[in-house]
CSV table of C-alpha atoms and ligand atoms in Angstrom, one decimal:
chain,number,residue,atom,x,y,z
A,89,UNK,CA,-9.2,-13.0,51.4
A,90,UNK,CA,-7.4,-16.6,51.3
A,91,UNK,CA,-7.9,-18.2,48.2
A,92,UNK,CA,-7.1,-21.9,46.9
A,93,UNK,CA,-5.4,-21.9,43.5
A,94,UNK,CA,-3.7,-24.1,41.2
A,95,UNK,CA,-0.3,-23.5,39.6
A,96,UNK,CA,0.0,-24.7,35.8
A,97,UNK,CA,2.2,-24.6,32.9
A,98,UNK,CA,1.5,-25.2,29.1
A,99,UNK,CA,4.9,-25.2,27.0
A,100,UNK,CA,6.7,-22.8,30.0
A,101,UNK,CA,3.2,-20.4,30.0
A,102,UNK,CA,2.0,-20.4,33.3
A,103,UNK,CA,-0.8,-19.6,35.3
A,104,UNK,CA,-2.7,-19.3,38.6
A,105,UNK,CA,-6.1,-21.6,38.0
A,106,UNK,CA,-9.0,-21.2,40.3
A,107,UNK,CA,-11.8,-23.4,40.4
A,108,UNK,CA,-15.1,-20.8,41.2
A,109,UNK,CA,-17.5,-23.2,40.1
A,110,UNK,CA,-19.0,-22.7,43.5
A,111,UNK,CA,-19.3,-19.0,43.0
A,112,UNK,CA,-17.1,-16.1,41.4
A,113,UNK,CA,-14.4,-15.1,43.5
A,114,UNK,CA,-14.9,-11.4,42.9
A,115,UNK,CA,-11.6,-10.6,42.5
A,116,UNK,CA,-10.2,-6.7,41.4
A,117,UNK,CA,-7.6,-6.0,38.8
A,118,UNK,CA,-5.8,-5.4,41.7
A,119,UNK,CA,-6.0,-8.5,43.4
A,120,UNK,CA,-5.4,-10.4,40.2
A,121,UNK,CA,-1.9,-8.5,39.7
A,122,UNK,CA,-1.3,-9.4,43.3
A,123,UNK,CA,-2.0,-13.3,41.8
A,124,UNK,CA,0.6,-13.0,38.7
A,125,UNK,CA,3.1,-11.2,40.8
A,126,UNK,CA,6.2,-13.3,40.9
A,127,UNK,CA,7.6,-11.2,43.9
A,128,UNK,CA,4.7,-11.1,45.9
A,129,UNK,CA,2.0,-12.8,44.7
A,130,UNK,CA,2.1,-16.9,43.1
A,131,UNK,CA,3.3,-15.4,39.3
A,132,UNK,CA,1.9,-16.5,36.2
A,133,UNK,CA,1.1,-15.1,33.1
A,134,UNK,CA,-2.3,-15.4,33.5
A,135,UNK,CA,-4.9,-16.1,35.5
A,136,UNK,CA,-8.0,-18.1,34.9
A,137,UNK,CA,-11.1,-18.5,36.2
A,138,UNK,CA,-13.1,-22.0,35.9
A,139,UNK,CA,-16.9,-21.4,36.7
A,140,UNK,CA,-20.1,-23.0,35.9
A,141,UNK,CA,-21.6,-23.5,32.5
A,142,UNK,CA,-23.3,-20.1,31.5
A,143,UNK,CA,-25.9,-21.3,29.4
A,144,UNK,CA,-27.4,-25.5,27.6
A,145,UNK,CA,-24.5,-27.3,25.5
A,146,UNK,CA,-21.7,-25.5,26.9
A,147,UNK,CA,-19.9,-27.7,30.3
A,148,UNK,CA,-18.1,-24.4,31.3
A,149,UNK,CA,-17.3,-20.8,31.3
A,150,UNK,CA,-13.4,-19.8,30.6
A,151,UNK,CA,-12.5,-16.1,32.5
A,152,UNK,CA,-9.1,-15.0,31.3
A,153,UNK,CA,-6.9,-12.3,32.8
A,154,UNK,CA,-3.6,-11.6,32.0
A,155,UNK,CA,-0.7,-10.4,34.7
A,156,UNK,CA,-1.4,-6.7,34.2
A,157,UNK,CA,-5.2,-7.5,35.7
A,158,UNK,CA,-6.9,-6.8,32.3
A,159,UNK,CA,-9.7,-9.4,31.2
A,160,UNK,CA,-8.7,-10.8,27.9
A,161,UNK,CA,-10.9,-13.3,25.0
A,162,UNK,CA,-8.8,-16.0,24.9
A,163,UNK,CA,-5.4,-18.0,25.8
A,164,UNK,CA,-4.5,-21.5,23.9
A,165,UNK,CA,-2.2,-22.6,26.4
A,166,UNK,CA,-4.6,-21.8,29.2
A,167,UNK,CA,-7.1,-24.0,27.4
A,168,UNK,CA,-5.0,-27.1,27.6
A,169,UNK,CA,-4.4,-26.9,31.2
A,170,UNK,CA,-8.3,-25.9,31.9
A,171,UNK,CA,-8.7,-29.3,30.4
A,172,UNK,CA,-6.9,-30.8,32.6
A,173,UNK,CA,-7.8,-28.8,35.9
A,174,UNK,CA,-11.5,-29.7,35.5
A,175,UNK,CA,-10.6,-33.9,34.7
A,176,UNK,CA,-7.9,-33.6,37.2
A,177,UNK,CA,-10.8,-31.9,39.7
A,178,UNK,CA,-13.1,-34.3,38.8
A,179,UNK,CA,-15.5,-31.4,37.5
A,180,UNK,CA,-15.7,-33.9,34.7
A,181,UNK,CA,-15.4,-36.8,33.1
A,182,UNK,CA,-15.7,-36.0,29.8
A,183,UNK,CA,-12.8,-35.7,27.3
A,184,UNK,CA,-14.0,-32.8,25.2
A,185,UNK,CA,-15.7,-30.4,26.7
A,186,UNK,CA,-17.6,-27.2,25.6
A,187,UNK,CA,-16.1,-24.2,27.0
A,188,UNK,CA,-17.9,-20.6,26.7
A,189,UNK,CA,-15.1,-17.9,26.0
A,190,UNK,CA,-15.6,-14.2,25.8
A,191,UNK,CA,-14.5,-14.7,22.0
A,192,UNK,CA,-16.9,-17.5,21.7
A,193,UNK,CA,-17.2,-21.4,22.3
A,194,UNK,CA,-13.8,-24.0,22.0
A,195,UNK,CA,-13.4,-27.0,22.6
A,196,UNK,CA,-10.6,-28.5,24.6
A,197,UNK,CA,-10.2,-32.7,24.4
A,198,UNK,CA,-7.7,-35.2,26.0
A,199,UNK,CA,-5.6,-37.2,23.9
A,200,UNK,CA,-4.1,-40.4,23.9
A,201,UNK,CA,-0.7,-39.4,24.8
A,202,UNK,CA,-1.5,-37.7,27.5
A,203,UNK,CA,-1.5,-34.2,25.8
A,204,UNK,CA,-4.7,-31.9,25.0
A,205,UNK,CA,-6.1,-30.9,21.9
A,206,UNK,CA,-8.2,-27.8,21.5
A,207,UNK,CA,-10.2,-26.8,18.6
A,208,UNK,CA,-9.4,-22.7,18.8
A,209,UNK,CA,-12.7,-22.1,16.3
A,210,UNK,CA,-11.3,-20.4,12.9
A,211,UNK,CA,-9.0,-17.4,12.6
A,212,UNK,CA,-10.6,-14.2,11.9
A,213,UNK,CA,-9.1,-11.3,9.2
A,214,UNK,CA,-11.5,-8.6,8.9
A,215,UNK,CA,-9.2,-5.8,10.3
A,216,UNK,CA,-12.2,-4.1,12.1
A,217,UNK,CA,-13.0,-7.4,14.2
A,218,UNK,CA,-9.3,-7.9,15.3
A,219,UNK,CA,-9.5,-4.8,15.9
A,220,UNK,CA,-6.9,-2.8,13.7
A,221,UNK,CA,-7.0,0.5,12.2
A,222,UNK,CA,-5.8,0.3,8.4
A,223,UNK,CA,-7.4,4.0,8.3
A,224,UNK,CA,-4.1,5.4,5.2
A,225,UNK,CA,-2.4,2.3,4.7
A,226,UNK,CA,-2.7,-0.2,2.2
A,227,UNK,CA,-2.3,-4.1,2.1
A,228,UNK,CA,1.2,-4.9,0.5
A,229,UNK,CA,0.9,-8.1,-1.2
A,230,UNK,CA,2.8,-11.0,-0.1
A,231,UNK,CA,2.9,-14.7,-1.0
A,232,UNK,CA,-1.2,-15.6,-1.6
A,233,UNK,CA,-2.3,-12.1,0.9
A,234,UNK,CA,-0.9,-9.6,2.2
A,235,UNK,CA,1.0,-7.9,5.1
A,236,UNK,CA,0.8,-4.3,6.7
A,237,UNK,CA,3.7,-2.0,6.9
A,238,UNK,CA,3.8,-0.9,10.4
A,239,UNK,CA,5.8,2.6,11.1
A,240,UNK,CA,7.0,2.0,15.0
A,241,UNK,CA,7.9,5.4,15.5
A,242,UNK,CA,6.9,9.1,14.2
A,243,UNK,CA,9.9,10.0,12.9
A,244,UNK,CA,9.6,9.8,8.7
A,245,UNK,CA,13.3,7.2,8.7
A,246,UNK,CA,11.7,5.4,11.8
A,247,UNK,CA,11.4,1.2,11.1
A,248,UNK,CA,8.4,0.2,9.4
A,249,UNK,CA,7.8,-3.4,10.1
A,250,UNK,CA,5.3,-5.7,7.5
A,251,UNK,CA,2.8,-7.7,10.2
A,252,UNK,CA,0.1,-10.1,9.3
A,253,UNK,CA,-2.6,-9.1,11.3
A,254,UNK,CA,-5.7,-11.8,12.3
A,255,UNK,CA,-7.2,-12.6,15.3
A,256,UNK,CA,-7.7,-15.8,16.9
A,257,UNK,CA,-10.4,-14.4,19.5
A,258,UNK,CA,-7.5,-12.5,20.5
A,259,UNK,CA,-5.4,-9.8,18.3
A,260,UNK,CA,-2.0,-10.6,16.9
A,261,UNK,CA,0.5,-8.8,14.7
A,262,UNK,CA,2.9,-11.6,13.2
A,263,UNK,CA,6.0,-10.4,11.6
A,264,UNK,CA,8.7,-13.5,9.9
A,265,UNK,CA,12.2,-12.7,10.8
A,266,UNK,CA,15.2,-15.1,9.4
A,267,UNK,CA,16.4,-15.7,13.4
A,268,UNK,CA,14.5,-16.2,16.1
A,269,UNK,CA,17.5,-15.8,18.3
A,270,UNK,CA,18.3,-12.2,17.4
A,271,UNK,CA,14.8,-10.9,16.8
A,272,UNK,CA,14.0,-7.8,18.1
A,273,UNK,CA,11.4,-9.0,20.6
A,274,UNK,CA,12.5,-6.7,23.6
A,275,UNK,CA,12.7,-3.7,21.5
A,276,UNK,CA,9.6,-3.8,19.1
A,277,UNK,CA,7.1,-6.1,21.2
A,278,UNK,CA,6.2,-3.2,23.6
A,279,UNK,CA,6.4,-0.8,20.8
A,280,UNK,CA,3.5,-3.0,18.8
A,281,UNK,CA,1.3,-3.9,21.5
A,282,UNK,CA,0.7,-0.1,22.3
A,283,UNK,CA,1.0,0.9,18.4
A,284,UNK,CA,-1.8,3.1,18.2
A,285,UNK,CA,-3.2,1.2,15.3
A,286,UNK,CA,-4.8,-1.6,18.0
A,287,UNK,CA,-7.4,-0.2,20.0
A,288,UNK,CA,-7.2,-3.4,21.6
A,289,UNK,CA,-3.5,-3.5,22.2
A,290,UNK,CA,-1.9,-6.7,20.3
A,291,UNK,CA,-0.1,-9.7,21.1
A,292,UNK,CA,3.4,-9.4,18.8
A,293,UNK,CA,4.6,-12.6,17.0
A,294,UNK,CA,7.9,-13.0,15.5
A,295,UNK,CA,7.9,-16.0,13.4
A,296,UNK,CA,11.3,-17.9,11.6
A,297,UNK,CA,10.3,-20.3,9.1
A,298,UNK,CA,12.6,-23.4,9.3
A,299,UNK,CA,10.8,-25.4,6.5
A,300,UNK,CA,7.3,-26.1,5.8
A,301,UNK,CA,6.6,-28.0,8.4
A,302,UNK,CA,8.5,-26.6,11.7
A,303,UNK,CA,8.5,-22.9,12.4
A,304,UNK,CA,10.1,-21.0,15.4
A,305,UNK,CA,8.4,-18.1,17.6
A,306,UNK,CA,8.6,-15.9,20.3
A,307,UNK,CA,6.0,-14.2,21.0
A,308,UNK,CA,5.6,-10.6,23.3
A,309,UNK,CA,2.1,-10.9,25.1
A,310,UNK,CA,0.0,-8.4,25.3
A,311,UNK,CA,-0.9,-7.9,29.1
A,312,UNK,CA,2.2,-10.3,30.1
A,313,UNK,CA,5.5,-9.4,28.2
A,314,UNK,CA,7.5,-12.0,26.3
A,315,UNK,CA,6.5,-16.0,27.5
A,316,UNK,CA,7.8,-19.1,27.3
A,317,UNK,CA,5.0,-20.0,24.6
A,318,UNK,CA,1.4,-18.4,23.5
A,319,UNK,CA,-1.1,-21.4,22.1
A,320,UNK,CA,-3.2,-18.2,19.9
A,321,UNK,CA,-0.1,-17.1,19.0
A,322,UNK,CA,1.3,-19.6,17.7
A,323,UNK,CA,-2.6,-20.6,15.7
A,324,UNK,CA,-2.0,-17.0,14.5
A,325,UNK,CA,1.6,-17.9,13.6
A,326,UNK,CA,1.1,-20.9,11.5
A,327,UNK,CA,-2.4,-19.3,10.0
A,328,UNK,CA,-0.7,-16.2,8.7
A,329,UNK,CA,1.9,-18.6,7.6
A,330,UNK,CA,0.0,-21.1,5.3
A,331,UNK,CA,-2.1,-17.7,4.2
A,332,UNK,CA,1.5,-16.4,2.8
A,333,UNK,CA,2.2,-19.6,1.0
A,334,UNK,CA,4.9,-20.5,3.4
A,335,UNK,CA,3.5,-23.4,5.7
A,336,UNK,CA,1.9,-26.4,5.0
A,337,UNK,CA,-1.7,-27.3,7.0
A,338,UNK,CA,0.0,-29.2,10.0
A,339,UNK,CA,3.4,-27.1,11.4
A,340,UNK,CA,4.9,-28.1,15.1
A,341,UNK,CA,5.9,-24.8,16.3
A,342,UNK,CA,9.0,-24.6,18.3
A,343,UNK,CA,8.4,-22.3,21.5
A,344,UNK,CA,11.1,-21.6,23.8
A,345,UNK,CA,8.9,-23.4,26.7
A,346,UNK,CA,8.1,-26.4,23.8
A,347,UNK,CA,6.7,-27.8,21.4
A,348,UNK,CA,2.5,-26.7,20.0
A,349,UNK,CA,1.3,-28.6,16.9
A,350,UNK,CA,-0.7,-26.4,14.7
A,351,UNK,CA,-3.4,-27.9,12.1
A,352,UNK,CA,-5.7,-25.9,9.8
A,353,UNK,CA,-7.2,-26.4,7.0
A,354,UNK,CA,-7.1,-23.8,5.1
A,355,UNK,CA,-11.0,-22.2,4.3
A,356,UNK,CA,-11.7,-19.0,6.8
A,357,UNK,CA,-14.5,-21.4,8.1
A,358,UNK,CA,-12.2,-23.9,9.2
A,359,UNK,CA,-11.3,-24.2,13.0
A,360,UNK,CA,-7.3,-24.3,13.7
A,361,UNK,CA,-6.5,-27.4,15.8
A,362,UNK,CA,-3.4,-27.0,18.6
A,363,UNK,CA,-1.8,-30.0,20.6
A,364,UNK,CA,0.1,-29.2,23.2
A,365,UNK,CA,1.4,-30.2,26.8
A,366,UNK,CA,-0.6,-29.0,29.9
A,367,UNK,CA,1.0,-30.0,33.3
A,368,UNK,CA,-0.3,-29.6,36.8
A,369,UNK,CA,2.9,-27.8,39.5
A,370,UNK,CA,1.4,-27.4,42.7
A,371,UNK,CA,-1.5,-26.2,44.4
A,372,UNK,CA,-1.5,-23.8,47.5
A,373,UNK,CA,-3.4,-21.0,49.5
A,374,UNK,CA,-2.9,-17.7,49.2
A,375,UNK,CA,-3.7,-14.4,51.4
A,376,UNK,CA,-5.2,-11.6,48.8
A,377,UNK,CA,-5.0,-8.1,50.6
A,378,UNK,CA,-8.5,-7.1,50.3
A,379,UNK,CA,-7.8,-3.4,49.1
A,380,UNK,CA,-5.9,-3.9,46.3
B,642,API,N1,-1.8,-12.2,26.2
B,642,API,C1,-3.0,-12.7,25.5
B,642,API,C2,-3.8,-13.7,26.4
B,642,API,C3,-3.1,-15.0,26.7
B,642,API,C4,-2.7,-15.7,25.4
B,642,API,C5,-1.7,-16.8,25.5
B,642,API,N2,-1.1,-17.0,26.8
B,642,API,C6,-2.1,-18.1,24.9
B,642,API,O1,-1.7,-19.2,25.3
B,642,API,O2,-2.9,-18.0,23.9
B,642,API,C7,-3.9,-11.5,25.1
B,642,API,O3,-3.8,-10.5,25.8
B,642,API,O4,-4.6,-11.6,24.1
């Protein structure tokens, strides 16, 4: 099957964007590993799908898979360049649009400065809806909530890491670490995003507090591995964050692809607001074997 697609980045997390507003694609697991394949496919972290509204007062539907083929509820980044693939397309000429999400409705606008500004809809904490299994463990206090002390491995002297755990339409387990240089990305991400605890799996975060205002993360993707950046990630970040007591309502979030601008609130009900880059690369055609 040859296929048009789009390559974008937002902050150094890339995808392969394909417009099926003329009709799904139908693409298998498979095929969409073939797509994020950075030996033999395009390669991108994810992929996403822009197809027609799905139902009155939304512009769009948002399809999200990440480079192991799974479909996933939500990615920030991939927000910001969606944005700009359907203005850039002329799919629109809006500057906000509605866009249906398998987590629910956002709403991605253009700013002045060329950037994009998506409201991600609030954070959600209720360990079942992330989902997370607190089945024997208890909250530890910390700051104004609490973290959850993680055991990484069976044996009894094994690490036991605290995590904040919320969901941003998407699970994530944030953990603060004083460098984000020499945190243990490589060794515990993989070891998080399969702890049993996550049904789901889990996105890891590993968050260094440089002063209210300015944080630094890395972030090891569920479905992806480590990326340059992860937009929920870094809402989850700066929500679990202010929840501690360590962040003020507005934090620019230093990614190793760039720079995310985080705003929330505060209240459960309130949406978190992300600002970020979204940049067009190239676009190109592409032979999908059929019987992947
Ligand atoms: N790996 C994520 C999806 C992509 C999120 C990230 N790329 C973003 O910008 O939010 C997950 O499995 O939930």
């Amino acid at each position: 099957m040859r296929i048009r697609f789009t390559k974008m980045q937002g902050a150094g997390n890339d995808f392969v964007v394909l417009d099926e507003t003329a009709g799904p694609l139908g693409l298998t697991p498979g095929q969409y590993r073939f797509l994020a394949d950075r030996h033999f496919g395009v390669g991108a972290d994810q992929i996403l799908s822009v197809r027609p509204s799905p139902a009155a007062g939304v512009d769009f539907q948002y399809v999200i898979h990440n480079a192991d083929g799974g479909e996933v509820e939500q990615c920030g980044n991939g927000a910001r360049c969606f944005m700009r693939f359907v203005r850039e397309r002329g799919l629109t000429d809006k500057d906000v649009v509605r866009v249906q999400t398998l987590s629910g409705v956002i709403a991605p606008r253009m700013t002045a400065d060329g950037r994009v500004t998506v409201d991600m809809g609030p954070p959600v904490f209720e360990p079942v809806r992330v989902p997370f299994d607190t089945a024997g463990l208890d909250p530890q206090p910390d700051g104004g909530w609490h973290t959850w002390h993680l055991a990484l491995s069976a044996e009894a002297d094994g690490p036991i890491v605290p995590v904040a755990v919320l969901s941003m339409g998407n699970p994530h387990a944030v953990q603060l670490v004083d460098d984000i240089e020499t945190a243990p990305v490589a060794e515990q991400g993989p070891r998080i995003e399969h702890h049993p605890r996550f049904p789901q799996r889990v996105n890891a975060g590993f968050l260094q507090v440089v002063d209210r205002t300015h944080v630094r993360l890395r972030v090891f993707e569920r479905g992806a591995g480590e990326t340059l950046a992860c937009g929920t990630g870094a809402c989850a970040a700066v929500v679990a964050g202010i929840r501690l007591g360590r962040l003020d309502r507005r934090v620019d979030v230093e990614t190793r692809g760039g720079i995310l601008t985080i705003e929330w609130a505060g209240g459960e009900a309130d949406p978190v607001l992300m600002t970020g880059p979204a940049v067009t690369v190239f676009a190109g055609e592409i032979d999908v074997p059929d019987e992947l």
